PDB file of C-alpha atoms and ligand atoms in Angstrom:
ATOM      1  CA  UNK A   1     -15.762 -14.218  15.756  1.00  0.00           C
ATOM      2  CA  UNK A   2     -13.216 -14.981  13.011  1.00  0.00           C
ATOM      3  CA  UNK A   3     -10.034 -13.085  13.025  1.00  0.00           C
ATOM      4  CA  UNK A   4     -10.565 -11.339   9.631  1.00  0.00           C
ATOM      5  CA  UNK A   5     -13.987 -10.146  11.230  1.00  0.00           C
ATOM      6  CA  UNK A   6     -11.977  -8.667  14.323  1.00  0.00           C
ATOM      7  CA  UNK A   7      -9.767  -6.721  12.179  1.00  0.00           C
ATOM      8  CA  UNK A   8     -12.223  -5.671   9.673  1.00  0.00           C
ATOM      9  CA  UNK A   9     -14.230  -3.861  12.481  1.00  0.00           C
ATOM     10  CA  UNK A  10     -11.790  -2.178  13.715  1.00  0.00           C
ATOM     11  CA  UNK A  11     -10.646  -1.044  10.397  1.00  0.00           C
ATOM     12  CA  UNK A  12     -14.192  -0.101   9.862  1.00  0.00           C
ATOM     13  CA  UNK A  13     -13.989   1.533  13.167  1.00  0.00           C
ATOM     14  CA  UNK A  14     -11.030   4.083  12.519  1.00  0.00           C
ATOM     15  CA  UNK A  15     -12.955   4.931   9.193  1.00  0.00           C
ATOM     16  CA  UNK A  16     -14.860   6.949  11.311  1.00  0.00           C
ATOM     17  CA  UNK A  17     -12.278   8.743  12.477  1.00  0.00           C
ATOM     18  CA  UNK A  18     -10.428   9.614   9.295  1.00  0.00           C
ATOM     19  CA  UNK A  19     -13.894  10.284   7.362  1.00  0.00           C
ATOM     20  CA  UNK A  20     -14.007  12.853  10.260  1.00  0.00           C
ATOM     21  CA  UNK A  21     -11.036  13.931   9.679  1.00  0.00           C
ATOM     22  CA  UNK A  22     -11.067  14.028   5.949  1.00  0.00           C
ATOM     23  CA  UNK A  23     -14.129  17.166   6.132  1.00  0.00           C
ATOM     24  CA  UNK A  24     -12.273  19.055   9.245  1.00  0.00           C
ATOM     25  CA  UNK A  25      -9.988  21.509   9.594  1.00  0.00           C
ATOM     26  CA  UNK A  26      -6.883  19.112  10.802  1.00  0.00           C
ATOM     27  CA  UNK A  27      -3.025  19.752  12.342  1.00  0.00           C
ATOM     28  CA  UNK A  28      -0.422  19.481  10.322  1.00  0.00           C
ATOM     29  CA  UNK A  29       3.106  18.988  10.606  1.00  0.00           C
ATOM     30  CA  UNK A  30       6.208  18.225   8.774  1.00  0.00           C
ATOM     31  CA  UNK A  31       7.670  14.777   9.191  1.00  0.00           C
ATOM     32  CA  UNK A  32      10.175  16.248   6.264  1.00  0.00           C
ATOM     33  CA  UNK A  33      10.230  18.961   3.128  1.00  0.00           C
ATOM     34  CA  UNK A  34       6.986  17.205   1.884  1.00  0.00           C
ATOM     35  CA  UNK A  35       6.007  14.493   3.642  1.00  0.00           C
ATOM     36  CA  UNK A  36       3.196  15.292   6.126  1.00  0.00           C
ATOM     37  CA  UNK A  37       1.420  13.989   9.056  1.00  0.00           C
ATOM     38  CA  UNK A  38      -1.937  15.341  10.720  1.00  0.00           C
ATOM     39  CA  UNK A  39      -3.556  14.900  13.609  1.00  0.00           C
ATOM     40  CA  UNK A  40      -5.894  12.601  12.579  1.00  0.00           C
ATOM     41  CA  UNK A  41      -2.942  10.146  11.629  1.00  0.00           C
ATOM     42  CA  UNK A  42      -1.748   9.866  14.902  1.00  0.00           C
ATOM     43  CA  UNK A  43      -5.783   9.824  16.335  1.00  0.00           C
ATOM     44  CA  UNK A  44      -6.200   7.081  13.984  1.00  0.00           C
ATOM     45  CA  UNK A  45      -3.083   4.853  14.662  1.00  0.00           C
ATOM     46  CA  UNK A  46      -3.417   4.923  18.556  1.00  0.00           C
ATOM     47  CA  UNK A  47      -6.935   3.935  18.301  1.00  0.00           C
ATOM     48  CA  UNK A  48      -6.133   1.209  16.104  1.00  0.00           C
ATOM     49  CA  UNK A  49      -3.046   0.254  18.442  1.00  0.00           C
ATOM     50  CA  UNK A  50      -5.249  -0.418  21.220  1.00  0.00           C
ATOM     51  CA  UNK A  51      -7.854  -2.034  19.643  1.00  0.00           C
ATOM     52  CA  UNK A  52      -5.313  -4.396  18.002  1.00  0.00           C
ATOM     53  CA  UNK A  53      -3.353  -4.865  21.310  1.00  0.00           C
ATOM     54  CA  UNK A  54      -6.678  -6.448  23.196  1.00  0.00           C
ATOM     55  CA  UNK A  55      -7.429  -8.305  20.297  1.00  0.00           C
ATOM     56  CA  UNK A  56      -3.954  -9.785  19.066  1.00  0.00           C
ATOM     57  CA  UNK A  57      -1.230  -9.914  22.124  1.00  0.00           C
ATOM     58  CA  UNK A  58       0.861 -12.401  21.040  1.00  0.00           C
ATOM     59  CA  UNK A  59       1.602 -10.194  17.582  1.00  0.00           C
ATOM     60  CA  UNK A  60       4.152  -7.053  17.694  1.00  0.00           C
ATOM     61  CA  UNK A  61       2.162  -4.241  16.188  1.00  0.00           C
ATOM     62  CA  UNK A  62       4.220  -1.864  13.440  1.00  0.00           C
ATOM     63  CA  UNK A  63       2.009   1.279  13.053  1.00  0.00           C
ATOM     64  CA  UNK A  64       3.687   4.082  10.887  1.00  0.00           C
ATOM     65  CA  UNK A  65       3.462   7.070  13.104  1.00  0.00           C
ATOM     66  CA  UNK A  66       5.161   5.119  16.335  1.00  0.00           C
ATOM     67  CA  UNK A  67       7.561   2.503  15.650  1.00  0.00           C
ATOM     68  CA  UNK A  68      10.943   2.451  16.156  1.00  0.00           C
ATOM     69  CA  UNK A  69      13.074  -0.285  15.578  1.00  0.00           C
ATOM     70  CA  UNK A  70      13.645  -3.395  13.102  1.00  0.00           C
ATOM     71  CA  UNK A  71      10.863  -4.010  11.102  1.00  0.00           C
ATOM     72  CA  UNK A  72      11.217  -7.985  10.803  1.00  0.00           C
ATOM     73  CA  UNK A  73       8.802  -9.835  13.852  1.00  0.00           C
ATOM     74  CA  UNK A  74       7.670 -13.558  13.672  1.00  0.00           C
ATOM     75  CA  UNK A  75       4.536 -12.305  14.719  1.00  0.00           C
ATOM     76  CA  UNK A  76       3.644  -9.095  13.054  1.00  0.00           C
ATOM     77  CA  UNK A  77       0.499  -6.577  12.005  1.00  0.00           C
ATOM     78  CA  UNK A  78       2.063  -3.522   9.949  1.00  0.00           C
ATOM     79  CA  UNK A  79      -0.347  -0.405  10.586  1.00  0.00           C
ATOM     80  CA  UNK A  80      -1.060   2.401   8.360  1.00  0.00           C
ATOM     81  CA  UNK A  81      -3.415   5.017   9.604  1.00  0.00           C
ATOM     82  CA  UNK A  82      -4.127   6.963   6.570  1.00  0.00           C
ATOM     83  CA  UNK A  83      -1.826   5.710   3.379  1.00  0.00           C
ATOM     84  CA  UNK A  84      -2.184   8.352   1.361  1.00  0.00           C
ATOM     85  CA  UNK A  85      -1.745  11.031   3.714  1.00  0.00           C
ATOM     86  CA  UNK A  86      -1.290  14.021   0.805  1.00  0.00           C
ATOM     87  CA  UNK A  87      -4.253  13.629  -0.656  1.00  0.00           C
ATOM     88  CA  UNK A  88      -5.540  13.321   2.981  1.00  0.00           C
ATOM     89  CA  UNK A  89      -4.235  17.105   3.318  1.00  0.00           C
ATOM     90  CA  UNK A  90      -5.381  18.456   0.140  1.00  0.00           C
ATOM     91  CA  UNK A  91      -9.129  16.892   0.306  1.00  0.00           C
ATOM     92  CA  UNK A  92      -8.508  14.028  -2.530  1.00  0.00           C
ATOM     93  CA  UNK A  93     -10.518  11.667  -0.923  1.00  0.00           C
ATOM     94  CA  UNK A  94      -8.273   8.633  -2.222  1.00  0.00           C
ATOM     95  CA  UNK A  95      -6.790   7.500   0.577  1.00  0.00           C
ATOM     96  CA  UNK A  96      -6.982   4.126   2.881  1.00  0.00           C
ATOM     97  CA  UNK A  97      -6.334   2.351   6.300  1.00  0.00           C
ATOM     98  CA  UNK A  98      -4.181  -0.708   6.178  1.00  0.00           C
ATOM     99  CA  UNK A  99      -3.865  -3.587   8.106  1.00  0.00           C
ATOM    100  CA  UNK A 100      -1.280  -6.774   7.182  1.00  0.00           C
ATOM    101  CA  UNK A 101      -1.090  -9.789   9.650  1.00  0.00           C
ATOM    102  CA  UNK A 102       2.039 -11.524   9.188  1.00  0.00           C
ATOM    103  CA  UNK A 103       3.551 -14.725  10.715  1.00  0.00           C
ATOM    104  CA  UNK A 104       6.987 -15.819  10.412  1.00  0.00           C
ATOM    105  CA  UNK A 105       7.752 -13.797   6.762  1.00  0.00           C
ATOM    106  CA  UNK A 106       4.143 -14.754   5.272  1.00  0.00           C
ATOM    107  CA  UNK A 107       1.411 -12.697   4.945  1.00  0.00           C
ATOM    108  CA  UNK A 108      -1.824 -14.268   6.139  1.00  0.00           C
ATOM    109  CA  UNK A 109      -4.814 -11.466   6.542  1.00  0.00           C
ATOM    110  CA  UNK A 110      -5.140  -7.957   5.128  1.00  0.00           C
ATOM    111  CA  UNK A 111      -7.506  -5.112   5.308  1.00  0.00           C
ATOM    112  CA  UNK A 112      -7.543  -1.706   2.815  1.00  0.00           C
ATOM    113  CA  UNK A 113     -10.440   0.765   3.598  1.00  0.00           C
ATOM    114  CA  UNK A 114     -10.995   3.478   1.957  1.00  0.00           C
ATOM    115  CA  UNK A 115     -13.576   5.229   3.976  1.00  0.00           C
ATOM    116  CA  UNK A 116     -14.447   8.053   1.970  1.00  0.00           C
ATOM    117  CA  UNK A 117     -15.572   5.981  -1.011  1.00  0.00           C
ATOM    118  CA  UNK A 118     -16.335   2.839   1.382  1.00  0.00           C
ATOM    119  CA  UNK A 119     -14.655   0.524  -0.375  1.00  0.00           C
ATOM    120  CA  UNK A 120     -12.978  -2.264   1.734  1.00  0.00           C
ATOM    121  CA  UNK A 121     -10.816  -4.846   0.321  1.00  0.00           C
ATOM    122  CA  UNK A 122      -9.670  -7.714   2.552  1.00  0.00           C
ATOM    123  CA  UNK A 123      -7.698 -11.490   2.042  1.00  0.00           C
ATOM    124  CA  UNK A 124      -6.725 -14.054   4.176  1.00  0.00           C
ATOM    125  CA  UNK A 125      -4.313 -16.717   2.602  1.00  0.00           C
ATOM    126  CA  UNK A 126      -5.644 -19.301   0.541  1.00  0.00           C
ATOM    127  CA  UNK A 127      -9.237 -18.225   0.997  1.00  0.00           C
ATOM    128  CA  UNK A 128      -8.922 -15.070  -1.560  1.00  0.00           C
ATOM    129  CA  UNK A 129      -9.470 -11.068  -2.002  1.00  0.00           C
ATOM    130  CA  UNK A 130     -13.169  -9.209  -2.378  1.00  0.00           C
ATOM    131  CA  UNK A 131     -14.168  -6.058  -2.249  1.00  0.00           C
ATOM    132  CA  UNK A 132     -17.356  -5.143  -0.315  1.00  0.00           C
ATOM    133  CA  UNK A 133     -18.207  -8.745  -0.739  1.00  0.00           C
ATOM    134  CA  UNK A 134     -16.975  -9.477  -4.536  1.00  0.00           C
ATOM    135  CA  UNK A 135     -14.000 -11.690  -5.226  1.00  0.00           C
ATOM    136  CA  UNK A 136     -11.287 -10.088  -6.771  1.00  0.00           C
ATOM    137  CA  UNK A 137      -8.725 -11.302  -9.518  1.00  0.00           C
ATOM    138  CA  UNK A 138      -6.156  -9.410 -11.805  1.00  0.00           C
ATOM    139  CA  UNK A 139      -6.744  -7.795 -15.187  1.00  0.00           C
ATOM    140  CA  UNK A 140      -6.091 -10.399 -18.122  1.00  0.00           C
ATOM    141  CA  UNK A 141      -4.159  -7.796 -20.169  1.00  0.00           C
ATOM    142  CA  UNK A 142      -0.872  -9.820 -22.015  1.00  0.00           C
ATOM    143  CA  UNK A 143      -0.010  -6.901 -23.390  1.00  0.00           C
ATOM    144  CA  UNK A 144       2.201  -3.985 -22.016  1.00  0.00           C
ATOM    145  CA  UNK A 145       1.812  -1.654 -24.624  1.00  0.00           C
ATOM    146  CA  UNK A 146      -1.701  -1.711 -23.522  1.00  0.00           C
ATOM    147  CA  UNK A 147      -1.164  -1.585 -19.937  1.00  0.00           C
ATOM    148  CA  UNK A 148      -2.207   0.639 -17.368  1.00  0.00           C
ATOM    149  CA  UNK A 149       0.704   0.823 -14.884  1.00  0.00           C
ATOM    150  CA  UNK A 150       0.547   2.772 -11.661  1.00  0.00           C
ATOM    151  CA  UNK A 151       3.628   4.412 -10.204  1.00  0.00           C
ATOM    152  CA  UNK A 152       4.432   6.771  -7.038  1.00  0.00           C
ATOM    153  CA  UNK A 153       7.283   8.804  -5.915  1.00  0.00           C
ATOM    154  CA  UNK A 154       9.644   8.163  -2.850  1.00  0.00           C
ATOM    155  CA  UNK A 155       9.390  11.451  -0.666  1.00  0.00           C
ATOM    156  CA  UNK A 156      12.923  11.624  -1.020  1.00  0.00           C
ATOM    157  CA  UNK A 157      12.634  12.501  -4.348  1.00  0.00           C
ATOM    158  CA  UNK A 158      13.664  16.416  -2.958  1.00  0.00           C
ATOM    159  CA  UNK A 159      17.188  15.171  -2.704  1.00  0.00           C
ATOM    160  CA  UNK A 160      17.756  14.894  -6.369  1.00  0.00           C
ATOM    161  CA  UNK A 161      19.749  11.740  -5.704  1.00  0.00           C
ATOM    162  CA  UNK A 162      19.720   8.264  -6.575  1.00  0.00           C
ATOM    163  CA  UNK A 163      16.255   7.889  -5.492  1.00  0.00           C
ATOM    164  CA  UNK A 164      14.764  10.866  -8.473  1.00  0.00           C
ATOM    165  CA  UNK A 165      17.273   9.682 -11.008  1.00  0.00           C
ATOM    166  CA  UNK A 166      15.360   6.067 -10.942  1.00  0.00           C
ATOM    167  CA  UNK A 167      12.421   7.499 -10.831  1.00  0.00           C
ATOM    168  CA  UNK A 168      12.952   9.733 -14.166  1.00  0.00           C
ATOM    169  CA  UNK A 169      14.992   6.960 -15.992  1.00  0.00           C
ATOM    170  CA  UNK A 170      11.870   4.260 -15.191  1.00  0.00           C
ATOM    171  CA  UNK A 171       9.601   6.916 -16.454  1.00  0.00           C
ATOM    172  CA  UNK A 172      11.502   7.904 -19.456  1.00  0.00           C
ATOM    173  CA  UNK A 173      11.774   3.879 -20.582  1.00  0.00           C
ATOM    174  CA  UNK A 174       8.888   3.058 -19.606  1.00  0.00           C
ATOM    175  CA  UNK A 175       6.215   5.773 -20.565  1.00  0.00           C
ATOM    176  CA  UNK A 176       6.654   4.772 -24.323  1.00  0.00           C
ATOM    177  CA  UNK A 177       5.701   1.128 -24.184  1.00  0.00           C
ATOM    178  CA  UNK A 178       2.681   0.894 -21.966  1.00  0.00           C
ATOM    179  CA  UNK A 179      -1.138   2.522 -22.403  1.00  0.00           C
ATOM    180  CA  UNK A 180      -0.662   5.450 -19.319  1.00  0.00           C
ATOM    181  CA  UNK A 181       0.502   5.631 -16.316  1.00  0.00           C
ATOM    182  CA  UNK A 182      -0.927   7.062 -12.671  1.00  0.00           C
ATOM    183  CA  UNK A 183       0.307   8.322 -10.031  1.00  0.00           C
ATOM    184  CA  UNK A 184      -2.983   8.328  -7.684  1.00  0.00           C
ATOM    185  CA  UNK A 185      -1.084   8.125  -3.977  1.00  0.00           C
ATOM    186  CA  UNK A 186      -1.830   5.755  -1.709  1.00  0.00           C
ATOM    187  CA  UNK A 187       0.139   2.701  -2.433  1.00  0.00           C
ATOM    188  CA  UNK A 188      -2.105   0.169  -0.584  1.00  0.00           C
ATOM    189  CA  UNK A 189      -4.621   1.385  -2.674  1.00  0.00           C
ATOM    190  CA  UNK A 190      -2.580   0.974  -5.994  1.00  0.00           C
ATOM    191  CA  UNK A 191      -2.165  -2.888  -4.879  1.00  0.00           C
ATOM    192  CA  UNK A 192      -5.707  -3.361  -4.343  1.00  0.00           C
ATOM    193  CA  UNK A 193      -7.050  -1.465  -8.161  1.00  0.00           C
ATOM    194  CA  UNK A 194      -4.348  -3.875  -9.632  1.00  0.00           C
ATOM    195  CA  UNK A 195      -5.923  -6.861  -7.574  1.00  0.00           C
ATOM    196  CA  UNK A 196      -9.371  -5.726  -9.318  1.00  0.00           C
ATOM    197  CA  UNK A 197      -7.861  -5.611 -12.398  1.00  0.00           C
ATOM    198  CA  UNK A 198      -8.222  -1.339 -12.757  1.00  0.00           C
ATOM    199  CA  UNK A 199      -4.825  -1.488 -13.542  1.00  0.00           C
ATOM    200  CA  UNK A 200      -2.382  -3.908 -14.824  1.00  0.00           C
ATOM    201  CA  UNK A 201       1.031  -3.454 -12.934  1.00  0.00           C
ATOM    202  CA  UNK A 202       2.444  -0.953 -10.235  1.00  0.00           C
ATOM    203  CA  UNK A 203       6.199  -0.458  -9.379  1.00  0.00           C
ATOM    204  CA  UNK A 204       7.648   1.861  -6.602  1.00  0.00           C
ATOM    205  CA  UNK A 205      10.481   2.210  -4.600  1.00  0.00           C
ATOM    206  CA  UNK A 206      11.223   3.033  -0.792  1.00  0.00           C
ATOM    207  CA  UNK A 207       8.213   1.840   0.077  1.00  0.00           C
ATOM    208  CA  UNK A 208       7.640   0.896   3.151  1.00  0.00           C
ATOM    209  CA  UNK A 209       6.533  -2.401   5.582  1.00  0.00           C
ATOM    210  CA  UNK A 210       3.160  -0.854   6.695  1.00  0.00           C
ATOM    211  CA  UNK A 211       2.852   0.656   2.830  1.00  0.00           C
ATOM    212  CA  UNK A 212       2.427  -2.674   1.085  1.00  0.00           C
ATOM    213  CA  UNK A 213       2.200  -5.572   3.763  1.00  0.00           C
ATOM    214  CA  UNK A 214      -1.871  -5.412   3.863  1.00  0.00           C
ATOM    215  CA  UNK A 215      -1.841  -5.100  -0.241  1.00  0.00           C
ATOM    216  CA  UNK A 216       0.299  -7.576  -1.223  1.00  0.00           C
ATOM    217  CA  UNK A 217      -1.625 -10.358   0.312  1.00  0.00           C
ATOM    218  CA  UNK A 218      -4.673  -8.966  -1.532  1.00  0.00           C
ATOM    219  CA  UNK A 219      -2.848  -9.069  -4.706  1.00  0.00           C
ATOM    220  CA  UNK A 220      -1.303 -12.405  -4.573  1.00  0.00           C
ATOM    221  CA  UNK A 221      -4.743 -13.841  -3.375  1.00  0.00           C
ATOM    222  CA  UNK A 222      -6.390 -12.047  -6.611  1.00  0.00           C
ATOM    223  CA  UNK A 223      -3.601 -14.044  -8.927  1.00  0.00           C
ATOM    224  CA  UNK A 224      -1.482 -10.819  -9.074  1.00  0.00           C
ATOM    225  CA  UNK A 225       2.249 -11.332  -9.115  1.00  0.00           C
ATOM    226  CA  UNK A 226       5.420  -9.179  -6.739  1.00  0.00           C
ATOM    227  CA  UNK A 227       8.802  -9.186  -6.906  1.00  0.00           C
ATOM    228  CA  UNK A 228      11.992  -6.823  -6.326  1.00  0.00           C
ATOM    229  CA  UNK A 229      13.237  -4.669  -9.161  1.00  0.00           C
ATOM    230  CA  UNK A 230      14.953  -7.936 -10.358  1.00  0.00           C
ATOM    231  CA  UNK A 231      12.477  -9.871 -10.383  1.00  0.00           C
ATOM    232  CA  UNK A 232      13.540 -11.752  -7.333  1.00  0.00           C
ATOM    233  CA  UNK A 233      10.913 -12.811  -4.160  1.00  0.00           C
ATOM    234  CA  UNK A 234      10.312  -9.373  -2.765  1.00  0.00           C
ATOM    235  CA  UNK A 235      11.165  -8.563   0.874  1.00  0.00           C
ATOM    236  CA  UNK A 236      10.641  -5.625   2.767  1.00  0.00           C
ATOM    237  CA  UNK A 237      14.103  -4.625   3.146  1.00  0.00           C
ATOM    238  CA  UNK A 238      14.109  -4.348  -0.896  1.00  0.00           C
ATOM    239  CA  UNK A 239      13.967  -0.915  -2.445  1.00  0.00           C
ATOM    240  CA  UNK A 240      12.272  -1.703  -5.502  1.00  0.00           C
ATOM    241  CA  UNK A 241       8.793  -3.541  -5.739  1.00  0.00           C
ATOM    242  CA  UNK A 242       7.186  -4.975  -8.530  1.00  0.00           C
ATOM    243  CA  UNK A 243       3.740  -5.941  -8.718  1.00  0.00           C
ATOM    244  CA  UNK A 244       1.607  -6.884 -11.912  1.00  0.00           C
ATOM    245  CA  UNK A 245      -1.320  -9.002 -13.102  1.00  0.00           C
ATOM    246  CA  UNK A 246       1.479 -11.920 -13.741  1.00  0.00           C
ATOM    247  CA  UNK A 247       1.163 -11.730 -17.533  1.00  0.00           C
ATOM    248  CA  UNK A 248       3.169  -8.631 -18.061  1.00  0.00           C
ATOM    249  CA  UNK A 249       5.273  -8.728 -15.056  1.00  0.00           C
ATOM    250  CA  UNK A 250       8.032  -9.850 -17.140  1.00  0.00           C
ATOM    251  CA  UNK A 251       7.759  -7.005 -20.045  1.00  0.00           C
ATOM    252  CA  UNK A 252       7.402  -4.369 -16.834  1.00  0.00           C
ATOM    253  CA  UNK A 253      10.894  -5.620 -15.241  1.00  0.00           C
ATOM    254  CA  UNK A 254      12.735  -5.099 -18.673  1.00  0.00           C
ATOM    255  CA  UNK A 255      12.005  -1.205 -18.443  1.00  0.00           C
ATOM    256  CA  UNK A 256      12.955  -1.172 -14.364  1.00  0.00           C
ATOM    257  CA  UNK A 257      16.413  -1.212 -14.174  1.00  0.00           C
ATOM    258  CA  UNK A 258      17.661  -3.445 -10.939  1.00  0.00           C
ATOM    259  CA  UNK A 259      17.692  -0.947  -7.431  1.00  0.00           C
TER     260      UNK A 259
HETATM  261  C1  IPD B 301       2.743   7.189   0.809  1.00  0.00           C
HETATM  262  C2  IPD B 301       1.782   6.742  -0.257  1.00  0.00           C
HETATM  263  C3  IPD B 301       2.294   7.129  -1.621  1.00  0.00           C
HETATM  264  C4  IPD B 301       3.672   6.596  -1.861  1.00  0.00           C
HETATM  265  C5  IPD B 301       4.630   7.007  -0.770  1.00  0.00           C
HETATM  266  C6  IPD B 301       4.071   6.564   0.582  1.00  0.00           C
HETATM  267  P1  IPD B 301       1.761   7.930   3.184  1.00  0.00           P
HETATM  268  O1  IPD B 301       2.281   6.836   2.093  1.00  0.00           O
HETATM  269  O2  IPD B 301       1.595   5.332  -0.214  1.00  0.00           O
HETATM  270  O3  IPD B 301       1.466   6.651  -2.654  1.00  0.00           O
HETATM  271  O4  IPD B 301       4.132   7.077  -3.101  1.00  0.00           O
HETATM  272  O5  IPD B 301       5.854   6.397  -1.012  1.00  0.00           O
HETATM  273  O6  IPD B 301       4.961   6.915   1.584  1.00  0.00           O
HETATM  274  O7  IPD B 301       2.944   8.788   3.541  1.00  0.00           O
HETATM  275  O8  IPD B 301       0.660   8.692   2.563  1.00  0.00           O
HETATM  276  O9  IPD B 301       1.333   7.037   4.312  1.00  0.00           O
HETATM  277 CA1   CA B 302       1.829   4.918   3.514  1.00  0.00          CA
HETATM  278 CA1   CA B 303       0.609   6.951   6.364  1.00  0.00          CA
END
């Protein structure tokens, strides 16, 4: 079996578990003031773990809930269990597993699944993205006044440091020139609509390896653009990610002050 067919099983798999999840009464706990983590995000990401293990042993697995450590591997698959863990908690049923395969800095398969809505979006490099089967590619919006741009907010945010004063300046230069923005929580998820072309750019900061790694591939293999906050190659250890349909990427960075 190919190797994008191994990991979209299991993927499909641990939908099971999280659809469960997502209609029971679940644990939760506080990883900090607001971020949360449930049961079924731990459930998910050790099931996943193993599955990935027999499947992949020459590749160190990153899953959110258990690493520890640097984040950089030759050989890497960045796990989240449930991206989008909030509206996991308060029955928004946007949320998504996410798988990135990695070798040596590049990103070469990815799986998003929402399993709620059943909506799986996949890549592997230089063969393209689809969803449930259709290829994917970018909106063809030139236009930033008439963008769509999607957004989210770093937990840290509480702190009312450097972290929420971005945040607020982005959104107060910003929110003028484009169409609307969203803040729909699941970051994976806001790579993938912007690889469909739902929306036409996304920016964030403090996101995380197992946050992005799966979406990113699915974006550039749609004809999407990312960068850094300065428009630079983006790399996990940046704070600041850009991602667009290409055509306004520039127009988005002039509102995004460098981070
Ligand atoms: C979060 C979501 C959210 C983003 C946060 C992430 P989690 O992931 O992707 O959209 O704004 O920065 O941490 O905690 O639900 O896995
Ligand atoms: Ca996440
Ligand atoms: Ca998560």
């Amino acid at each position: 079996m190919k190797k994008i067919e191994i990991v979209k099983n299991i993927v499909l798999e641990a939908g099971k578990i999280v659809k469960e999840g997502f209609y029971a009464k679940k644990k939760v706990t506080h990883k900090s003031l607001v971020d949360l983590v449930t049961d079924y995000d731990v459930k998910t990401e050790n099931f996943i773990l193993d599955a990935l293990a027999k499947e992949f042993p020459e590749y160190t697995l990153v899953g959110e809930e258990s690493h520890h450590g640097t984040y950089h591997h030759d050989k890497v698959i960045y796990i989240d269990p449930i991206d989008g863990t909030t509206n996991f908690v308060h029955g928004i049923p946007h949320l998504a597993i996410s798988i990135g395969v990695w070798d040596h800095g590049t990103p070469r398969m990815a799986v998003v699944y929402n399993p709620i809505l059943d909506e799986l979006f996949w890549a592997v490099a230089r063969e393209g993205a689809f969803k449930n089967g259709s290829r994917l590619s970018v909106s063809t919006q030139v236009k930033l006044q008439q963008s769509l741009i999607a957004t989210g907010f770093p937990y840290v945010k509480v702190d009312r440091g450097l972290e929420y004063h971005w945040v607020i300046q982005s959104l107060t230069d910003l929110l003028p020139n484009i169409r609307d923005i969203r803040r729909l929580g699941a970051a994976a998820l806001d790579l993938c609509y912007l690889a469909e072309g739902k929306t036409d750019g996304f920016y964030e900061i403090d996101l995380k390896p197992w946050d992005v790694a799966a979406g990113i591939l699915i974006l550039l293999e749609a004809e999407g653009r990312v960068s850094n906050s300065s428009g630079k190659i983006f790399d996990f250890d940046d704070k600041g990610l850009v991602a667009s349909n290409g055509k306004i990427h520039a127009q988005l960075l002039k509102y995004l002050r460098p981070i």
